XYZ file of C-alpha atoms in Angstrom:
676
model
C 57.539 18.030 39.888
C 56.400 15.252 37.580
C 58.574 13.079 35.318
C 57.974 15.204 32.220
C 59.063 18.396 33.995
C 62.257 16.666 35.212
C 62.991 15.536 31.650
C 62.414 19.059 30.332
C 64.752 20.577 32.897
C 67.355 17.942 32.027
C 67.410 18.398 28.235
C 66.348 22.030 27.933
C 67.907 23.672 30.983
C 67.372 27.448 31.097
C 64.769 27.220 28.312
C 61.856 26.256 30.527
C 59.757 27.974 33.151
C 57.121 26.991 35.701
C 53.884 28.205 34.206
C 52.041 28.953 37.458
C 54.648 31.649 38.211
C 53.725 33.381 34.957
C 50.060 33.375 35.968
C 50.798 34.831 39.398
C 52.801 37.789 38.138
C 50.878 38.322 34.904
C 47.801 39.261 36.832
C 49.607 42.224 38.370
C 51.917 43.405 35.584
C 50.765 44.342 32.140
C 53.801 43.092 30.237
C 53.779 40.599 27.388
C 54.020 36.974 28.502
C 57.282 36.457 26.619
C 59.001 39.309 28.518
C 57.825 37.929 31.814
C 58.905 34.380 31.078
C 62.327 35.451 29.946
C 62.920 37.047 33.332
C 61.469 34.019 35.139
C 63.726 31.743 33.069
C 66.687 33.839 34.238
C 65.887 34.006 37.942
C 63.673 30.976 38.640
C 65.306 28.203 36.612
C 65.653 25.925 39.630
C 63.578 23.270 41.361
C 64.376 24.605 44.836
C 61.238 26.215 46.354
C 63.216 28.822 48.318
C 65.232 29.749 45.216
C 62.006 30.104 43.197
C 60.444 32.345 45.822
C 63.478 34.632 45.824
C 63.541 34.613 42.021
C 59.892 35.668 41.824
C 60.534 38.549 44.222
C 63.522 39.629 42.110
C 61.416 39.582 38.937
C 58.649 41.591 40.623
C 61.207 44.145 41.830
C 62.807 44.444 38.364
C 59.414 44.982 36.781
C 58.382 47.554 39.393
C 61.614 49.529 39.126
C 62.652 49.243 35.515
C 59.632 48.513 33.360
C 58.642 51.735 31.614
C 54.925 52.429 31.751
C 53.939 54.819 28.943
C 52.271 57.213 31.412
C 55.486 57.429 33.474
C 57.838 58.012 30.547
C 58.654 61.632 31.524
C 59.429 60.612 35.121
C 61.866 57.919 33.884
C 63.533 60.374 31.455
C 64.022 62.807 34.369
C 65.542 59.974 36.475
C 68.086 59.197 33.735
C 69.054 62.920 33.589
C 69.233 63.458 37.355
C 70.985 60.247 38.354
C 73.029 60.090 35.146
C 72.586 56.307 34.835
C 69.482 54.117 34.896
C 68.290 50.704 33.691
C 64.986 50.416 31.792
C 62.920 47.583 30.211
C 61.386 48.693 26.925
C 60.834 47.702 23.324
C 63.665 48.999 21.105
C 63.634 49.264 17.296
C 66.600 50.424 15.198
C 66.765 52.280 11.865
C 69.775 53.216 9.762
C 70.016 56.976 9.284
C 71.792 56.976 5.920
C 72.265 60.794 5.889
C 74.440 60.675 9.019
C 75.621 57.060 8.480
C 74.628 56.016 12.032
C 72.194 53.535 13.541
C 69.443 55.182 15.628
C 67.303 53.494 18.254
C 63.689 54.266 19.060
C 62.128 53.417 22.449
C 58.467 52.413 22.304
C 57.127 53.216 25.812
C 59.771 55.784 26.734
C 58.896 57.720 23.585
C 62.415 58.864 22.590
C 64.007 58.375 19.202
C 67.242 59.226 17.413
C 69.408 57.625 20.169
C 72.744 56.535 18.691
C 73.424 52.780 19.085
C 76.638 50.826 18.465
C 76.704 48.764 15.202
C 77.948 45.744 17.205
C 74.476 45.374 18.838
C 72.802 45.585 15.440
C 75.029 42.863 13.982
C 74.530 40.684 17.052
C 70.764 41.044 17.313
C 69.336 41.473 13.821
C 65.795 41.459 15.146
C 66.345 45.059 16.300
C 66.030 46.082 12.654
C 62.904 43.979 12.026
C 60.223 45.637 14.067
C 62.190 45.796 17.337
C 62.588 43.610 20.430
C 62.100 43.957 24.164
C 65.415 44.668 25.929
C 66.954 45.561 29.271
C 68.944 48.751 28.548
C 71.486 50.577 30.724
C 71.168 54.224 29.784
C 73.238 57.283 30.605
C 72.806 60.990 29.886
C 75.302 63.486 28.495
C 74.291 66.832 27.008
C 76.793 68.441 24.655
C 75.982 72.000 23.509
C 78.118 71.755 20.437
C 76.638 68.498 19.151
C 73.324 69.972 18.041
C 70.669 67.646 16.713
C 71.958 64.547 18.543
C 70.146 62.934 21.465
C 71.722 63.372 24.922
C 70.587 59.833 25.824
C 73.142 57.133 25.331
C 72.986 53.307 25.441
C 75.834 51.856 27.488
C 74.564 48.260 27.543
C 71.717 46.383 25.845
C 70.518 42.820 26.580
C 67.585 41.443 24.591
C 64.732 39.919 26.581
C 63.480 38.021 23.591
C 65.576 35.259 22.195
C 67.875 37.067 19.800
C 68.789 33.818 18.044
C 67.874 30.160 18.323
C 69.836 26.954 17.915
C 67.489 24.597 16.047
C 69.831 21.648 16.491
C 69.274 21.926 20.249
C 65.531 21.345 19.706
C 66.037 18.515 17.175
C 68.428 16.657 19.469
C 66.289 17.326 22.555
C 63.147 16.023 20.785
C 64.747 12.554 20.434
C 64.504 12.047 24.198
C 60.695 12.370 24.274
C 57.936 10.080 23.013
C 55.182 11.470 20.738
C 52.688 11.824 23.594
C 55.270 13.432 25.882
C 56.208 15.961 23.244
C 52.567 16.885 22.564
C 52.152 17.414 26.324
C 55.276 19.617 26.353
C 53.878 21.778 23.543
C 50.532 22.144 25.308
C 52.189 23.061 28.604
C 54.238 25.639 26.758
C 51.031 27.460 25.765
C 49.816 27.141 29.352
C 47.400 24.136 29.148
C 47.450 21.056 31.384
C 47.352 18.013 29.078
C 46.593 15.434 31.776
C 43.131 17.047 32.182
C 42.341 16.988 28.455
C 40.980 14.237 26.223
C 43.093 13.141 23.260
C 40.904 14.762 20.514
C 41.003 18.073 22.419
C 44.814 17.950 22.462
C 44.831 17.617 18.696
C 42.447 20.567 18.297
C 44.742 22.698 20.478
C 47.691 21.673 18.291
C 45.669 22.601 15.190
C 45.386 26.140 16.596
C 49.182 26.341 16.403
C 49.488 25.242 12.746
C 49.079 28.832 11.360
C 52.155 29.805 13.411
C 54.403 27.169 11.777
C 52.902 26.984 8.289
C 52.978 29.804 5.701
C 49.698 30.936 4.110
C 47.557 28.583 6.173
C 43.833 29.415 6.491
C 42.115 28.128 9.603
C 38.607 28.582 10.887
C 37.374 27.842 14.404
C 33.830 28.507 15.507
C 32.492 27.355 18.841
C 30.979 28.413 22.176
C 32.380 31.323 24.173
C 35.209 30.905 26.667
C 37.095 28.044 24.990
C 40.274 30.120 24.550
C 40.015 30.516 20.765
C 42.045 33.705 20.492
C 44.433 33.099 23.435
C 47.261 31.548 21.367
C 47.301 34.384 18.851
C 47.171 37.180 21.395
C 49.338 36.065 24.276
C 51.659 33.314 23.206
C 53.365 34.444 20.083
C 54.994 37.831 19.534
C 54.726 37.060 15.797
C 50.947 37.024 15.464
C 48.369 39.815 15.649
C 44.721 39.639 16.652
C 42.400 41.989 14.745
C 39.689 42.515 17.318
C 36.226 43.611 16.376
C 36.764 42.573 12.811
C 36.642 45.990 11.119
C 39.597 46.620 8.848
C 40.614 48.230 5.562
C 42.453 46.894 2.546
C 45.248 49.422 3.189
C 45.669 48.233 6.767
C 45.500 44.529 5.954
C 47.265 44.322 2.593
C 48.878 47.409 1.101
C 48.635 51.140 1.581
C 49.022 52.723 -1.838
C 49.516 56.234 -0.489
C 52.428 55.457 1.837
C 53.589 52.451 -0.259
C 53.745 50.278 2.847
C 52.722 46.666 3.080
C 49.941 45.901 5.567
C 49.552 43.334 8.363
C 49.974 40.276 6.103
C 53.525 41.334 5.295
C 54.568 42.252 8.846
C 53.201 39.322 10.883
C 53.350 35.534 10.637
C 49.705 35.156 11.449
C 46.700 37.512 11.254
C 43.772 36.331 13.373
C 40.275 37.833 13.136
C 38.387 37.718 16.391
C 34.572 37.645 16.345
C 34.129 36.815 12.674
C 30.529 37.966 12.718
C 31.819 41.527 12.765
C 34.326 41.331 9.867
C 33.660 44.288 7.620
C 35.786 45.971 5.028
C 35.335 49.651 4.416
C 36.316 48.920 0.807
C 34.030 46.988 -1.525
C 36.825 44.889 -2.989
C 38.166 43.788 0.424
C 36.706 40.283 0.386
C 37.796 39.719 -3.243
C 41.408 40.662 -2.430
C 41.235 38.465 0.654
C 40.042 35.513 -1.471
C 42.872 36.077 -3.919
C 45.387 36.226 -1.087
C 44.027 33.118 0.675
C 44.304 31.085 -2.521
C 47.718 32.160 -3.760
C 49.566 34.078 -1.049
C 49.719 37.134 -3.316
C 47.480 40.084 -4.165
C 47.518 42.877 -6.711
C 47.315 46.500 -5.635
C 47.859 49.309 -8.117
C 50.427 48.324 -10.699
C 52.245 45.600 -8.865
C 51.670 42.227 -7.350
C 52.758 41.660 -3.755
C 53.568 38.399 -2.009
C 53.234 37.682 1.701
C 53.342 34.581 3.886
C 51.002 35.410 6.805
C 48.446 32.771 7.755
C 44.786 33.756 8.171
C 42.788 32.627 11.184
C 39.058 33.212 11.663
C 37.628 32.628 15.140
C 34.106 33.352 16.287
C 31.142 32.220 18.339
C 28.330 29.890 17.447
C 25.172 31.086 19.144
C 22.987 27.995 18.667
C 23.744 24.382 19.336
C 25.551 22.594 16.527
C 22.647 20.220 15.916
C 20.277 23.127 15.309
C 22.760 24.810 12.983
C 23.252 21.675 10.966
C 19.547 21.127 10.548
C 18.659 24.647 9.587
C 21.739 26.053 7.893
C 25.483 25.312 7.783
C 28.484 25.587 10.111
C 29.812 28.772 8.505
C 26.645 30.675 9.322
C 28.188 33.025 11.964
C 30.241 34.722 9.234
C 28.939 38.110 8.015
C 26.415 38.236 5.227
C 28.982 39.134 2.542
C 30.802 35.863 3.189
C 28.193 33.506 4.695
C 26.997 32.002 1.401
C 30.177 32.554 -0.607
C 31.348 29.058 -1.420
C 34.522 30.357 -3.144
C 35.624 32.032 0.105
C 35.120 28.953 2.285
C 36.688 26.669 -0.309
C 39.963 28.358 0.560
C 39.773 27.222 4.204
C 42.344 24.527 4.883
C 40.910 23.359 8.166
C 37.844 23.757 10.385
C 38.460 23.211 14.093
C 35.227 22.085 15.792
C 35.236 24.539 18.687
C 32.249 22.774 20.321
C 34.500 19.781 21.086
C 36.832 21.928 23.235
C 35.689 22.380 26.860
C 35.190 25.822 28.372
C 38.355 26.920 30.121
C 38.371 26.393 33.861
C 41.286 26.945 36.261
C 42.175 23.226 36.399
C 42.884 23.224 32.633
C 45.813 25.603 33.107
C 49.128 24.022 34.004
C 51.342 24.538 37.053
C 54.164 22.438 35.596
C 57.164 23.345 33.474
C 56.909 24.245 29.790
C 59.133 26.062 27.274
C 59.564 29.801 27.682
C 56.963 31.318 25.365
C 59.589 33.181 23.461
C 61.594 30.032 22.855
C 58.619 28.181 21.455
C 57.462 31.076 19.284
C 60.977 31.446 17.818
C 61.025 27.701 17.163
C 57.686 28.022 15.366
C 58.970 30.925 13.338
C 62.076 29.032 12.250
C 59.940 26.031 11.265
C 58.089 28.223 8.732
C 61.200 28.024 6.548
C 60.964 24.238 6.268
C 58.316 22.078 4.628
C 57.023 18.573 5.185
C 54.142 18.682 2.696
C 55.559 15.627 0.911
C 55.756 13.611 4.162
C 52.735 11.513 3.234
C 53.916 10.574 -0.307
C 56.264 7.892 0.941
C 53.443 5.841 2.501
C 50.080 7.038 1.099
C 48.182 8.315 -1.926
C 45.110 10.549 -1.649
C 41.710 9.282 -2.974
C 40.104 10.502 -6.191
C 37.385 12.579 -4.526
C 39.908 15.215 -3.457
C 40.286 18.074 -5.936
C 43.395 20.271 -6.132
C 42.297 22.613 -3.330
C 41.512 19.662 -1.053
C 44.947 18.165 -1.747
C 46.719 21.457 -0.953
C 44.707 21.839 2.272
C 45.460 18.294 3.465
C 49.160 18.588 2.590
C 49.485 21.888 4.445
C 47.799 20.488 7.573
C 50.013 17.393 7.480
C 53.101 19.570 7.046
C 52.125 21.867 9.946
C 51.440 19.001 12.378
C 54.687 17.212 11.440
C 56.602 20.459 12.096
C 55.052 20.666 15.554
C 55.212 17.015 16.620
C 58.207 15.641 14.642
C 60.347 18.735 13.958
C 63.438 16.576 13.423
C 61.678 14.752 10.558
C 61.773 11.353 12.291
C 58.388 9.645 12.030
C 56.897 6.260 11.173
C 54.098 5.254 8.863
C 51.576 5.058 11.754
C 52.545 8.558 12.857
C 51.805 9.955 9.416
C 48.563 7.992 9.128
C 47.280 9.499 12.390
C 48.099 13.036 11.175
C 46.677 12.361 7.706
C 43.328 11.152 9.088
C 43.087 14.249 11.256
C 43.893 16.493 8.268
C 41.306 14.807 6.038
C 38.528 15.101 8.640
C 39.064 18.870 9.081
C 39.003 19.485 5.345
C 36.009 17.237 4.828
C 34.139 19.252 7.448
C 34.717 22.315 5.245
C 33.616 20.401 2.141
C 30.389 19.080 3.760
C 29.351 22.645 4.515
C 30.294 23.768 1.009
C 27.986 21.068 -0.315
C 25.174 22.653 1.661
C 25.999 26.139 0.362
C 27.020 25.420 -3.211
C 25.100 22.247 -4.044
C 26.194 19.680 -6.559
C 29.417 21.453 -7.426
C 30.838 20.032 -4.207
C 29.182 16.612 -4.097
C 32.519 14.710 -4.005
C 33.039 14.629 -0.254
C 33.940 10.982 0.223
C 37.559 11.577 1.242
C 39.937 8.653 1.419
C 43.616 7.714 1.348
C 45.311 4.677 -0.193
C 48.135 2.684 1.388
C 51.077 2.511 -1.053
C 52.006 -1.049 -0.031
C 48.685 -2.857 0.274
C 46.681 -0.451 -2.011
C 43.857 -0.646 0.536
C 41.598 2.446 0.529
C 40.516 3.936 3.853
C 37.618 6.415 4.024
C 37.239 9.111 6.701
C 33.968 10.460 8.005
C 33.022 13.494 10.078
C 30.787 13.284 13.134
C 28.433 15.966 11.747
C 27.841 14.072 8.515
C 24.592 14.609 6.738
C 23.811 17.217 9.266
C 21.223 15.600 11.520
C 18.154 14.287 9.772
C 15.247 16.662 9.332
C 12.864 13.954 8.136
C 12.330 11.533 11.047
C 12.072 7.768 10.699
C 8.779 5.931 11.144
C 5.256 6.763 10.003
C 4.177 10.365 10.029
C 0.740 11.836 10.699
C -2.023 12.149 8.089
C -1.680 15.439 6.235
C 1.996 15.888 7.126
C 4.316 15.889 4.106
C 7.816 17.040 3.047
C 8.887 18.639 -0.221
C 12.201 20.065 -1.486
C 12.341 23.112 -3.775
C 14.259 26.306 -4.504
C 13.517 29.076 -1.990
C 13.331 32.804 -2.424
C 17.056 33.241 -1.681
C 17.981 30.965 -4.572
C 19.058 28.138 -2.222
C 17.325 24.743 -2.311
C 15.629 23.942 0.997
C 13.256 21.476 2.666
C 9.628 22.423 3.464
C 7.195 20.707 5.776
C 3.449 20.936 5.072
C 1.088 20.209 7.999
C -2.646 19.859 7.347
C -5.400 19.696 9.910
C -8.959 18.671 9.018
C -11.772 19.650 11.442
C -15.570 19.716 11.103
C -16.814 22.984 9.628
C -18.324 24.406 6.462
C -15.596 24.252 3.798
C -13.257 27.072 4.922
C -9.567 26.951 4.030
C -6.911 28.732 6.113
C -3.154 28.884 5.450
C -0.366 30.032 7.816
C 3.440 30.241 7.829
C 3.698 31.907 4.388
C 4.264 35.460 5.595
C 3.748 38.004 2.860
C 4.998 35.811 -0.003
C 2.424 36.258 -2.800
C 3.703 33.448 -5.055
C 3.726 30.902 -2.222
C 0.144 31.872 -1.262
C -0.986 31.496 -4.875
C 0.537 28.017 -5.160
C -1.312 26.870 -1.983
C -4.567 28.419 -3.314
C -4.052 26.488 -6.589
C -3.687 23.260 -4.597
C -6.959 23.836 -2.696
C -8.915 24.762 -5.867
C -7.665 21.634 -7.629
C -8.517 19.591 -4.510
C -12.070 21.028 -4.449
C -12.598 20.247 -8.136
C -11.024 16.791 -8.253
C -11.347 15.224 -4.770
C -14.046 12.801 -6.034
C -11.458 11.236 -8.376
C -9.458 10.249 -5.292
C -12.265 8.969 -3.051
C -15.995 9.412 -2.700
C -15.621 9.681 1.070
C -13.844 13.084 0.916
C -16.217 15.860 1.956
C -15.359 19.489 1.259
C -18.479 21.245 2.519
C -18.656 19.707 6.009
C -14.943 20.148 6.880
C -12.528 23.052 7.452
C -8.949 22.680 6.201
C -6.056 24.369 8.017
C -2.590 24.284 6.414
C 0.751 25.402 7.869
C 3.953 25.532 5.772
C 7.330 25.502 7.521
C 10.529 26.658 5.826
C 12.899 24.328 7.731
C 16.225 25.553 6.307
C 15.329 29.232 6.472
C 15.998 29.817 2.746
C 12.788 31.741 2.111
C 9.410 30.463 0.844
C 9.021 28.725 -2.502
C 6.371 29.012 -5.207
C 6.539 25.239 -5.933
C 4.207 24.003 -3.194
C 1.013 23.227 -5.124
C 1.472 19.519 -5.809
C 2.806 18.623 -2.345
C -0.004 20.669 -0.740
C -2.590 18.769 -2.851
C -1.186 15.404 -1.697
C -1.165 16.663 1.935
C -4.832 17.772 1.658
C -5.858 14.342 0.322
C -3.814 12.594 3.033
C -5.480 14.688 5.780
C -9.005 14.261 4.309
C -8.601 10.463 4.076
C -6.857 10.225 7.465
C -4.059 8.177 5.839
C -0.418 9.115 6.540
C 2.068 9.269 3.618
C 4.829 6.634 3.429
C 7.660 7.099 5.948
C 10.675 9.312 5.023
C 9.006 10.374 1.765
C 9.662 13.571 -0.211
C 7.267 14.636 -3.000
C 8.845 16.713 -5.806
C 7.261 18.683 -8.654
C 4.629 21.397 -8.949
C 1.133 21.804 -10.308
C -0.764 24.364 -12.398
C -4.446 25.188 -11.959
C -5.366 22.997 -14.952
C -3.591 19.973 -13.479
C -0.379 20.263 -15.585
C 2.695 18.966 -13.760
C 5.941 20.927 -14.130
C 9.264 19.080 -14.107
C 11.903 19.505 -11.378
C 14.695 21.968 -12.158
C 18.293 20.924 -11.238
C 17.270 17.403 -10.263
C 20.747 16.392 -9.031
C 20.992 19.289 -6.567
C 17.431 18.725 -5.340
C 18.126 15.012 -4.719
C 21.293 15.911 -2.834
C 19.231 18.083 -0.447
C 16.670 15.228 -0.131
C 19.500 12.923 0.917
C 20.949 15.445 3.410
C 17.479 15.887 4.933
C 17.148 12.157 5.566
C 14.711 11.113 2.794
C 14.620 7.425 1.816
C 11.781 7.554 -0.786
C 11.309 10.206 -3.460
C 8.346 10.792 -5.717
C 9.301 12.424 -9.057
C 7.137 13.597 -12.013
C 7.488 11.483 -15.155
C 8.618 14.550 -17.114
C 11.831 14.662 -15.012
C 12.883 11.152 -16.101
C 14.986 12.716 -18.910
C 17.246 14.383 -16.292
C 18.191 11.127 -14.540
C 21.582 10.877 -16.384
C 22.667 14.175 -14.717
C 22.443 12.585 -11.237
C 25.632 10.855 -9.978
C 24.867 7.105 -9.797
C 26.027 6.779 -6.145
C 23.451 9.461 -5.196
C 20.633 7.925 -7.246
C 21.189 4.566 -5.600
C 20.458 6.080 -2.147
C 16.677 6.312 -2.738
C 13.656 4.279 -3.549
C 12.372 6.343 -6.504
C 8.822 6.263 -7.961
C 7.451 8.266 -10.908
C 3.924 9.689 -11.203
C 1.920 10.752 -14.283
C -0.866 12.858 -12.775
C -1.662 14.601 -9.428
C -4.091 11.737 -8.570
C -1.360 9.193 -9.351
C 0.991 11.111 -7.006
C -1.579 10.855 -4.173
C -2.013 7.074 -4.576
C 1.739 6.458 -4.702
C 2.452 8.777 -1.750
C -0.142 7.025 0.446
C 1.003 3.600 -0.739
C -2.427 2.776 -2.258
C -2.034 0.614 -5.330
């Protein structure tokens, strides 16, 4: 037993359990973890090995004899009748029957309802009325012919297995005896992880998974490889959260059923987690719209009335490619279904993005064998913490920078509040403590914002998140590791005939295109590949070659058309669909290949060309330059006609490039190849 376990047993006696015992029994008994740990906390709360062994045997025996399996319900009912008395473990819910003025209990696995229950139990354990709790019940049987319509089953004694109530002061006072790092380790052991085997950033990511359980209306997204335990917390640890597997749901199920006038999952649970986000589908068309409304405000309108709920939303799913590839070709929200994948308004409502690729795949050594809180104790603590708020914790020491809009501020405040609730529940923290949490909160929100910039363009260009120290007024900026998203355009000199351009693709999204030209001896043939069946893209390449054939002598007398074959391949790097604005870049690439001179390094050529040599200006210059920057361009060639749009570009973006203007296609070639 290590030091931390001894400390836990000292300050939280009877509230902790050895987690390896849970694993051992869990594998054989299909009962919720919190039921199991309650029993272990009762019979194994000792550090004596012999005592633990006996306790485990007792728990196994209790489960074998008294736990009601749904398929054996009739057998257990018969036992109660024949023996007259019997003890069962089952989930019990209570309703008030106002016609008879009695409380009636319903047994979940046993399948009996209408059993009279004493009002003293109901007053003592209020949770019986709110969805029911797992209990150990002593039952007896008495059939009375005259009392028609009443159940012969009777409850002689009822002991809840879940914590019926919780003393928060006990936690607040106990927390004072632990350092920050010790307490984080205690929390991680309570959800079954072994913190000594985990790096510090991973610990923080695992804590972030718990924020939706302590914070109301918190929206979290975690995408990463398989087997990193993304859904484990929501399924096993807390009896207050529900995992919607498979992703298919209806508005009635999730929000409000207008026929039965019952509120859906968001009103019944603290946290609704969607597993496998790729499969989220609503049978109703307006599902995603209602979800957006709910994620932003915590309320939704159905029928004539507006409903409020406090459930947090969690989206977990798998990333199939490596992160680098994703960042180069698309964005980190790509695994979401089509209806959501390019909806910037939906993702703007995400408060945090946990980088699942930074969490290792779960192996046996990552699970703890030491002591942690009984699951039920920790989930009740989390539930109680939902009633408190620490969203103003940062105001005492810090201000947020001017690049954060209202949604960013709300997201950062919520994350800060959630982490303070987990790590400093008693509200005792220092400036450094808050700074650490604040940095972590800003990074997660910036990760969301960086991806939004890729999806929604210039609307989200303000991603330079910072915070200001109230005392010194010094401004600190935070960055994300995936910034800029891996550079598509490599450094150093390229090959002759290889060129990059940025334009709007078929899907309406601005993307980067690479043109590769090969010149071989032949008789003047021209072949083009990579365009698929896109007619407009083919026409723009044809225009480029015709203009090249007619005007190559203006560039250089050494260019021969008739003795060479020209092969051109166009690559749509971001996968946004082909573009019809390739003509000018293709012309420059043809000249570069024919002369055997590479274009300048990290250059992007913008603009398009008509058959007569007219140059068209660049639409949405600011957005296009933003994509150039994200792709890694250092130099940009712009048509003179676009000079009028320069004021629309934010100055900090404009300053990132070496910009040259060209008048004619020939001028563009000379400037691209660096020939003066």
